[in-house]
CSV table of C-alpha atoms in Angstrom, one decimal:
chain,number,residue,atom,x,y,z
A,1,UNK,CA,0.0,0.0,0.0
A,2,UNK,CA,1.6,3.6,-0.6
A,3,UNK,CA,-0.3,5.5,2.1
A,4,UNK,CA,1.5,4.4,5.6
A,5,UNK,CA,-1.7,4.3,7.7
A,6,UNK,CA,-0.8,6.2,11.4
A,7,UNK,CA,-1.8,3.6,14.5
A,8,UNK,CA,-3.6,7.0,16.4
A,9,UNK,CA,-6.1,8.2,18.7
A,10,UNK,CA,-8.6,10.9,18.8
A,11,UNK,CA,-9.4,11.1,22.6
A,12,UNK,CA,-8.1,10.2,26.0
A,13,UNK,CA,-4.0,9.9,25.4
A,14,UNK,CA,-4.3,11.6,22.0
A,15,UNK,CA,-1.3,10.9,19.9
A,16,UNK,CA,-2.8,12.2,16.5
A,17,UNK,CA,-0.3,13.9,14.4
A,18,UNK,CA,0.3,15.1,11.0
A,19,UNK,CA,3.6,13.2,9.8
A,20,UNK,CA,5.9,15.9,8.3
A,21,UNK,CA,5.1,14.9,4.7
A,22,UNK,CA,1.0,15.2,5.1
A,23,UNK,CA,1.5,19.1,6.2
A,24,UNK,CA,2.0,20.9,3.1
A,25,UNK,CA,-1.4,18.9,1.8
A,26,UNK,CA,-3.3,19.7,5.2
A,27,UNK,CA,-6.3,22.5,3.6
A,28,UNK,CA,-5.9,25.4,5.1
A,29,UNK,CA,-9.1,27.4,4.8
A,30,UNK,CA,-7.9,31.3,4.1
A,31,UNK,CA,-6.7,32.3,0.8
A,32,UNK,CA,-6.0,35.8,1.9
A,33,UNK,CA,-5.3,37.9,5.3
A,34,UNK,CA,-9.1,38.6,6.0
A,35,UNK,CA,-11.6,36.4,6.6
A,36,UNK,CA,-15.3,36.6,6.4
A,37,UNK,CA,-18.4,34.1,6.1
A,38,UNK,CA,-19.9,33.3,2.6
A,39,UNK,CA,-20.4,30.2,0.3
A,40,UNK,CA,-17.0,30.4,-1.4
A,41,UNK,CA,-18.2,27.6,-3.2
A,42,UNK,CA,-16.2,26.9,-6.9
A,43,UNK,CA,-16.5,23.1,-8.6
A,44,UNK,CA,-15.0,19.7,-7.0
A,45,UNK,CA,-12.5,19.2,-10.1
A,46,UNK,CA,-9.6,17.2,-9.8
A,47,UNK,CA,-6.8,19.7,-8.6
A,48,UNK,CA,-3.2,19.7,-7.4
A,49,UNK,CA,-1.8,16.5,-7.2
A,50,UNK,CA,-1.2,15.3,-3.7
A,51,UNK,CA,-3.5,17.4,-2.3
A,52,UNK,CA,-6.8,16.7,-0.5
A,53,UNK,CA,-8.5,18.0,-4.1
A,54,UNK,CA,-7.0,15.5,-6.0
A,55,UNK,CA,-9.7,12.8,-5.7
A,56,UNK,CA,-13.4,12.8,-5.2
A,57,UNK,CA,-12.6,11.4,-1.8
A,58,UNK,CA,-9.4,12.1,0.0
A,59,UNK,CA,-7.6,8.9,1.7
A,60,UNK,CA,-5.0,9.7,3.5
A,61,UNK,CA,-2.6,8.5,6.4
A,62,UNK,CA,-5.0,9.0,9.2
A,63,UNK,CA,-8.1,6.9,7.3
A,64,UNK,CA,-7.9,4.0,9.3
A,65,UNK,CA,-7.6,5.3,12.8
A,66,UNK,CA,-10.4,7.7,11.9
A,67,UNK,CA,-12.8,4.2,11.0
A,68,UNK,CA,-11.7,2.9,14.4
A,69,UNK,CA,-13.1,6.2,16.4
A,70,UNK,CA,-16.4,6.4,13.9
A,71,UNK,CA,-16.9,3.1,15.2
A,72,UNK,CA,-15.9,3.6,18.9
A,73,UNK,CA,-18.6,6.6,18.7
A,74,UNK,CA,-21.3,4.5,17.3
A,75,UNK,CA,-20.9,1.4,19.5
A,76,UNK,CA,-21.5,3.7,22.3
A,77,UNK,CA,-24.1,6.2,20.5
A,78,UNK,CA,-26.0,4.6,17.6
A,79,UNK,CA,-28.1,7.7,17.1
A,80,UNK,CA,-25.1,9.3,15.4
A,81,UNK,CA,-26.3,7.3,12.4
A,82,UNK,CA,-30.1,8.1,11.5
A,83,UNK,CA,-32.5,7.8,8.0
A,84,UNK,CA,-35.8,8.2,8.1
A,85,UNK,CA,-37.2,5.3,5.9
A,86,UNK,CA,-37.5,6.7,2.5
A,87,UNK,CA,-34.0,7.4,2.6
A,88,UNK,CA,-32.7,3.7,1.8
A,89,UNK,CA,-32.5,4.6,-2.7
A,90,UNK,CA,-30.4,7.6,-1.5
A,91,UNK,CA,-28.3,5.0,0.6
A,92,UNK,CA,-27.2,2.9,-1.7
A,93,UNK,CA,-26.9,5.8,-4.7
A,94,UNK,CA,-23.8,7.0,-1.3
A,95,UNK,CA,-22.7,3.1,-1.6
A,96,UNK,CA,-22.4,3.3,-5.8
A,97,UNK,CA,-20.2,6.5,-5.6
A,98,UNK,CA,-18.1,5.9,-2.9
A,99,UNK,CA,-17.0,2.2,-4.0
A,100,UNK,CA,-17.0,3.3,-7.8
A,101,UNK,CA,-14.7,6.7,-6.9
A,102,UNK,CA,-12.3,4.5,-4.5
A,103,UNK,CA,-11.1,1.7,-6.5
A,104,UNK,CA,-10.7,4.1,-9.5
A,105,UNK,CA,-8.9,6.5,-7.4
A,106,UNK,CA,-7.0,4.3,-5.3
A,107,UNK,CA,-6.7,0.8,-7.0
A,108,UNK,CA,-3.9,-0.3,-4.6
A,109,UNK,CA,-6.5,0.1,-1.3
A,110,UNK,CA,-9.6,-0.4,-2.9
A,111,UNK,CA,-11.2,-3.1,-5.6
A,112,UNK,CA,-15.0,-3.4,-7.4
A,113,UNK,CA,-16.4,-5.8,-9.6
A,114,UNK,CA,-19.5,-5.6,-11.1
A,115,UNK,CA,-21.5,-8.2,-12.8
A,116,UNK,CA,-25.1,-7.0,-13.5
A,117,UNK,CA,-26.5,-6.3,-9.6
A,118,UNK,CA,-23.8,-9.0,-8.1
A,119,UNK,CA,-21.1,-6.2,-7.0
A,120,UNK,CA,-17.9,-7.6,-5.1
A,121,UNK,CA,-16.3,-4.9,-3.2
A,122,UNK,CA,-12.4,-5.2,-1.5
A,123,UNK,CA,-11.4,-2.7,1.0
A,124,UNK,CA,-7.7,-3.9,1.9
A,125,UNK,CA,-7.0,-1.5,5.1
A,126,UNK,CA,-10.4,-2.2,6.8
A,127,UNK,CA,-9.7,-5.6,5.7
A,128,UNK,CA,-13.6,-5.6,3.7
A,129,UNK,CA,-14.3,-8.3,1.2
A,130,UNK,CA,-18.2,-8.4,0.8
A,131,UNK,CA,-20.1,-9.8,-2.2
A,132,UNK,CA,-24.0,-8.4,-2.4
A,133,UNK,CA,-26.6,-7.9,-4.8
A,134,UNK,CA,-26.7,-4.1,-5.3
A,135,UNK,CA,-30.3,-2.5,-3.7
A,136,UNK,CA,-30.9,-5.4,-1.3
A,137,UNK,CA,-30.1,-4.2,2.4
A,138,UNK,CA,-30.6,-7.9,3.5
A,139,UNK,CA,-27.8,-8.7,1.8
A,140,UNK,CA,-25.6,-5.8,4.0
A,141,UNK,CA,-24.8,-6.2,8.3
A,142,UNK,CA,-26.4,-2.7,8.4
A,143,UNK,CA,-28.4,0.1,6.0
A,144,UNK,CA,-26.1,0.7,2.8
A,145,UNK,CA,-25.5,4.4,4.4
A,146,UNK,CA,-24.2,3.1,7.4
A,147,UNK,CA,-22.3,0.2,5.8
A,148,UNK,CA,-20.7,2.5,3.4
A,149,UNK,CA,-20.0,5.7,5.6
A,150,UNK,CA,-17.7,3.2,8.4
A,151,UNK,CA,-15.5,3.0,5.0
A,152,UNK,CA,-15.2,6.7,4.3
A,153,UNK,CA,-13.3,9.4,5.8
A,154,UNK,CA,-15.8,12.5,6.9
A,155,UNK,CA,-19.2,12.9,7.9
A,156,UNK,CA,-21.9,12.8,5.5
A,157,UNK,CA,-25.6,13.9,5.5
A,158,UNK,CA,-28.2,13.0,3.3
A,159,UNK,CA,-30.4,16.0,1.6
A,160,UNK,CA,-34.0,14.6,0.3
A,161,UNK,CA,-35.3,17.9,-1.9
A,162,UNK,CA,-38.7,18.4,-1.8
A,163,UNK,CA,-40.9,21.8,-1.6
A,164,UNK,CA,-38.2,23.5,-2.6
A,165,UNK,CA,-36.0,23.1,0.0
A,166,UNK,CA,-33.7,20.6,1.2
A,167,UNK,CA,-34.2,18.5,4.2
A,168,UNK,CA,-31.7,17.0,6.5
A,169,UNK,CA,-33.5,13.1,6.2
A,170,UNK,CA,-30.1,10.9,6.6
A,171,UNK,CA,-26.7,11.0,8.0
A,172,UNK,CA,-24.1,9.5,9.6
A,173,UNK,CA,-22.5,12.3,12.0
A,174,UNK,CA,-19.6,11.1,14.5
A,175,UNK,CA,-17.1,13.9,14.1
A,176,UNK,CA,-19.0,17.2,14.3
A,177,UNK,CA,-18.7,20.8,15.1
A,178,UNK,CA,-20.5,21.0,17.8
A,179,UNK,CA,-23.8,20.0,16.1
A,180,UNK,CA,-26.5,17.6,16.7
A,181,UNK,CA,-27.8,14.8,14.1
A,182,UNK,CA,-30.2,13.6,16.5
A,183,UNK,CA,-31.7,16.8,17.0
A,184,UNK,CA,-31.6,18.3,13.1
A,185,UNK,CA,-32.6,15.2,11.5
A,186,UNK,CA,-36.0,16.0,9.5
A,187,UNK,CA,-35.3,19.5,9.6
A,188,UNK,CA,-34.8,21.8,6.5
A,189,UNK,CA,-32.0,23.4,5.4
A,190,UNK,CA,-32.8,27.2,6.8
A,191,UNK,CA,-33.9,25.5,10.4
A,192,UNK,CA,-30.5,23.6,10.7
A,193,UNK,CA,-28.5,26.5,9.8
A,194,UNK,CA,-30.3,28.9,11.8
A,195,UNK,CA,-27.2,29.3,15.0
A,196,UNK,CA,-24.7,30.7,12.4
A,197,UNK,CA,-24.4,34.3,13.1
A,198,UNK,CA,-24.3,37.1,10.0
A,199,UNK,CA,-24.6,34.7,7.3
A,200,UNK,CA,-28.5,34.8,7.3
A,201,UNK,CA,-27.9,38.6,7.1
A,202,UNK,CA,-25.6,38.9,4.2
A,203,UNK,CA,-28.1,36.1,2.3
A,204,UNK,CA,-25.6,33.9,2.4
A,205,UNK,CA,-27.8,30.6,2.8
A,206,UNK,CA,-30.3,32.1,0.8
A,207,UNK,CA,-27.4,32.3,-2.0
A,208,UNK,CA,-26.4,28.5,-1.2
A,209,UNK,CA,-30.0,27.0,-0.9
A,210,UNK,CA,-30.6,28.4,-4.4
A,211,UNK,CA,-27.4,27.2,-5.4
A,212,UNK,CA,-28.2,23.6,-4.0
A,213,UNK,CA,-31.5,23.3,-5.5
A,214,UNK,CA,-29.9,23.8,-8.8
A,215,UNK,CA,-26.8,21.3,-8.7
A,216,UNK,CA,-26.7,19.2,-11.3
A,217,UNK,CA,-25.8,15.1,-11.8
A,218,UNK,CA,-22.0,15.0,-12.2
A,219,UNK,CA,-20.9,18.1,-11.5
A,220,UNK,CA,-20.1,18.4,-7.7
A,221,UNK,CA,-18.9,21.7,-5.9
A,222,UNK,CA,-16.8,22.2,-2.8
A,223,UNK,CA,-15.8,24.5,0.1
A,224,UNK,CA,-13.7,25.1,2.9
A,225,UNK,CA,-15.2,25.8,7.2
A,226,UNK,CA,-12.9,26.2,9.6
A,227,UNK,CA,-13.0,26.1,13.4
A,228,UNK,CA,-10.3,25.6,16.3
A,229,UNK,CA,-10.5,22.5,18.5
A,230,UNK,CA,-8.8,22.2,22.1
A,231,UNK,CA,-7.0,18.6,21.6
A,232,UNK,CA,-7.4,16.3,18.1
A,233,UNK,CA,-10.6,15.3,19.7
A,234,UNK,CA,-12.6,14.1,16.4
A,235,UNK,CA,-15.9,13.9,18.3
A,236,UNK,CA,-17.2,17.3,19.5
A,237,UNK,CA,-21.0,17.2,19.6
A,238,UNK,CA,-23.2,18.3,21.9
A,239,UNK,CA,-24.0,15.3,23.2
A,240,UNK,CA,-20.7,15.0,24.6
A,241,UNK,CA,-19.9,18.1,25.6
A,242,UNK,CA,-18.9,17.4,29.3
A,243,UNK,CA,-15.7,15.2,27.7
A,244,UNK,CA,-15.0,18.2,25.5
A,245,UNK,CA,-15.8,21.0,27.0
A,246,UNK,CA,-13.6,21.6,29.8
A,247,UNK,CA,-10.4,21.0,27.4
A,248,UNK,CA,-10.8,24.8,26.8
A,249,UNK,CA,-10.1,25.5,30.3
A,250,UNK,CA,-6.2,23.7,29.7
A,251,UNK,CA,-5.1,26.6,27.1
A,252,UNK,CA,-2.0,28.4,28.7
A,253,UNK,CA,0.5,30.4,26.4
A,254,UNK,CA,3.2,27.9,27.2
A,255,UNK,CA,1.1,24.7,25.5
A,256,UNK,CA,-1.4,26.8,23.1
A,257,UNK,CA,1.1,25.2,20.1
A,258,UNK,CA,0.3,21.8,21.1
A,259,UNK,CA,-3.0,22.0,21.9
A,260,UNK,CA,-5.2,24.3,19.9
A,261,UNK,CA,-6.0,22.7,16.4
A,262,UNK,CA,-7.3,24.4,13.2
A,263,UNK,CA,-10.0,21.9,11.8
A,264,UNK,CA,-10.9,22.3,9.2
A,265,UNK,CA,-14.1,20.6,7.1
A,266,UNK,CA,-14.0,20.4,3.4
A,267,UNK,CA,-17.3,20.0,2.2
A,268,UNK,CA,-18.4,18.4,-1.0
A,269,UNK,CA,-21.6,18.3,-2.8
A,270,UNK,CA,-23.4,15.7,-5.0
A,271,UNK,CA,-26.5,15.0,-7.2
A,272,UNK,CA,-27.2,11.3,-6.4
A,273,UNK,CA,-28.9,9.9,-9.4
A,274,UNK,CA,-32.0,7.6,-8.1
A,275,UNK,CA,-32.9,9.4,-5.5
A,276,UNK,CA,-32.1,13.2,-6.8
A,277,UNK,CA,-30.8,13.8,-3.1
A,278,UNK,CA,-27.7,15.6,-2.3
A,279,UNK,CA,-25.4,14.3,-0.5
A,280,UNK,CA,-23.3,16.6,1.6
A,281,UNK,CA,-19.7,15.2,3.0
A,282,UNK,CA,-18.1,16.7,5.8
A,283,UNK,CA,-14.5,15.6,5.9
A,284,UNK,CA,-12.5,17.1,9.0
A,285,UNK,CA,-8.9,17.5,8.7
A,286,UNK,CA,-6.8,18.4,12.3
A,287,UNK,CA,-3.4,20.2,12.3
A,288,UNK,CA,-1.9,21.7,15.6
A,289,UNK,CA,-0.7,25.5,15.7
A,290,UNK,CA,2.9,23.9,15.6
A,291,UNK,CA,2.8,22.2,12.8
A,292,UNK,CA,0.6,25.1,11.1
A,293,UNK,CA,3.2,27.0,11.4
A,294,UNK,CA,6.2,24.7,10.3
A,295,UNK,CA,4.8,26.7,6.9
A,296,UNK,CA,5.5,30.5,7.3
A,297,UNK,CA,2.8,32.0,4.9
A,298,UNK,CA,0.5,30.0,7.0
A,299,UNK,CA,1.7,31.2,10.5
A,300,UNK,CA,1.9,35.1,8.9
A,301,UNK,CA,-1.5,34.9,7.8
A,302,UNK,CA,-3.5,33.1,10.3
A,303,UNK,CA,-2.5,35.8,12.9
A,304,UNK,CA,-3.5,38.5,10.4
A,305,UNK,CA,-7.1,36.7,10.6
A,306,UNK,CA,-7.2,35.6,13.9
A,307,UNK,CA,-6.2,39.5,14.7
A,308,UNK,CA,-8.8,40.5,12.6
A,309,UNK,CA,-12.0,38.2,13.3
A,310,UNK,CA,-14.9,39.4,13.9
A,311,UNK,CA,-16.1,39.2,17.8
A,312,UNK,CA,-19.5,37.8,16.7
A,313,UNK,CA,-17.6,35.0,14.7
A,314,UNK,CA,-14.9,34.5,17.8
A,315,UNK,CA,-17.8,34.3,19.9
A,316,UNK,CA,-19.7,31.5,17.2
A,317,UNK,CA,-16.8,29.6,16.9
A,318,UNK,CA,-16.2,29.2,20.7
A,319,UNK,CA,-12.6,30.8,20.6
A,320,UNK,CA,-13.4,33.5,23.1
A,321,UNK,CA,-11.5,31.9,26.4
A,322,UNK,CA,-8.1,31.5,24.3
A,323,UNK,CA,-8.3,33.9,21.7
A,324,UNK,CA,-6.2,36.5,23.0
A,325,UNK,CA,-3.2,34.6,23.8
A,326,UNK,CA,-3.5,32.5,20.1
A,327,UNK,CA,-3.1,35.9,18.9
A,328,UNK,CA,-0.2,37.0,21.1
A,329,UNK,CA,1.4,33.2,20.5
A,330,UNK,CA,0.8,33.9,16.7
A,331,UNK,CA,2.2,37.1,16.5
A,332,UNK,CA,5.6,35.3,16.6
A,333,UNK,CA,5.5,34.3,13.4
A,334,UNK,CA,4.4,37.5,11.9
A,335,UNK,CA,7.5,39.4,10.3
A,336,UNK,CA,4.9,41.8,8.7
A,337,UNK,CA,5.9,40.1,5.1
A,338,UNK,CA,3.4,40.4,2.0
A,339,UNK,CA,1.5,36.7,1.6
A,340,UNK,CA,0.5,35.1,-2.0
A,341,UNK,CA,-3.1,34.4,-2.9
A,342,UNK,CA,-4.2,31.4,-2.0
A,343,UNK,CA,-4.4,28.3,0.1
A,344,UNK,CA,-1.5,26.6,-0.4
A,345,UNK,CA,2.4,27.1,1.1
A,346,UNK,CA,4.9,28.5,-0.8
């Protein structure tokens, strides 16, 4: 295999960690010294070899560590995986693109054969090798949404489209920004966005709704969210906020490097073609402010936006205990130098 999977964990001890080649493809979120909510949406092309855009779905060293915590999370919570019952086409339409975009993208992990509705799927570093008839759930341990997301980096909702809105009717939600499956499931797309602050002002959902309702079969779109996390702690819903919560209480300038993380979600969107759902994957990617920094257009400009964020947003985003000494801690590493456009290190 030529991605050397890390043996890692996302709570208690915590030894997650970026090895020094997986860095300079980590997605940091700000292409420029400001930053301000909107949709920044542009289309999920194949970009940048090596980088998280490269594939439809991104595998990289931390995939199968990340399985073992998705399933830690629903062994002891199996309402972080939820569809209401006329969600099962959209199910396996999630199944057909995951399987068919991982063993074309990477045929060393990954192997599918199809003959007619008998489909023979290999997954060599979860150690998979299932034969089923395609659209049968009997024929899978679990629904095809669940089966399929335990193989796939990210969370991932489910959109049904009806009334001209978009409804959050499936998903399988284990590593979260501080959001609730259990309690958004059924709801629509304004009523689960509703806690973001200034975004419902500027139209931005409005924007993306419209945007959504639109998206055609084949031509998925992306963007980037960003939050900080105290700790690689994968698993920060409300739910179990009495684990996570009190981490913010640790932050001292003398271990703010190691322990505040910039997470970051790239988010995809697809047309499924059965069901005419969209399905929306949340992929999370960690990095701690050391290693951010290991890259010095990074370090310069993420204390040029931290510097310059919003309180409203610093407030949202839950920063406001540690945000003034992230900005003093980051101020090191700003020589006042011009930055290039764009995401990615020089």
């Amino acid at each position: 295999m030529t991605i050397q999977f890390r043996n890692e964990t996302f709570r208690n001890d915590f030894t997650y960690a970026n090895s020094p080649g997986n860095i300079p493809r980590f997605p940091f979120p700000f292409p420029e010294d400001v930053y301000m909510y909107s949709t920044n949406v542009e289309p999920h092309h194949a970009t940048r070899a090596g980088s998280p855009f490269e594939h439809a779905f991104d595998v990289d060293e931390h995939y199968v560590a990340e399985m073992k915590d998705r399933a830690l999370v629903l062994a002891d919570d199996p309402g972080r995986c939820q569809a209401l019952p006329h969600m099962e086409t959209a199910g396996w339409d999630f199944v057909e693109l995951v399987m068919v975009s991982k063993a074309r993208d990477y045929p060393d992990l990954f192997e599918l054969t199809i003959d007619g509705d008998r489909w023979h799927w290999i997954n060599k570093p979860l150690q998979i090798d299932d034969t089923f008839i395609f659209g049968d759930s009997s024929a899978l341990p679990c629904h095809p949404m669940e089966y399929i997301g335990r193989q796939v980096q990210g969370d991932h909702a489910i959109l049904d489209q009806r009334d001209g809105n978009l409804w959050l009717d499936a998903g399988i939600i284990t590593a979260q920004a501080d959001w609730s499956l259990d309690f958004d499931v059924g709801m629509n797309f304004f009523e689960w966005h509703a806690p973001v602050p200034l975004a419902h002002e500027l139209g931005v959902f409005q924007r993306a709704l419209k945007f959504l309702l639109s998206l055609p079969q084949g031509q998925p779109s992306r963007r980037l969210n960003w939050t900080l996390t105290v700790n690689p702690r994968l698993d920060t819903s409300p739910e179990n906020y009495p684990k996570w919560g009190p981490d913010r209480t640790t932050v001292t300038p003398e271990n703010i490097g190691e322990k505040i993380h910039l997470r970051v979600e790239l988010q995809t969107f697809w047309r499924l073609p059965r069901s005419n759902a969209i399905l929306f994957p949340i992929r999370t990617y960690l990095m701690a402010m050391n290693e951010v920094v290991t890259q010095p257009k990074w370090g310069r400009r993420l204390h040029r936006v931290m510097r310059d964020l919003r309180p409203e947003l610093v407030e949202y985003k839950g920063l406001s205990r540690y945000h003034p000494i992230l900005v003093e801690w980051l101020s090191q590493f700003d020589d006042g130098a011009p930055t290039s456009p764009g995401i990615f290190p020089d």
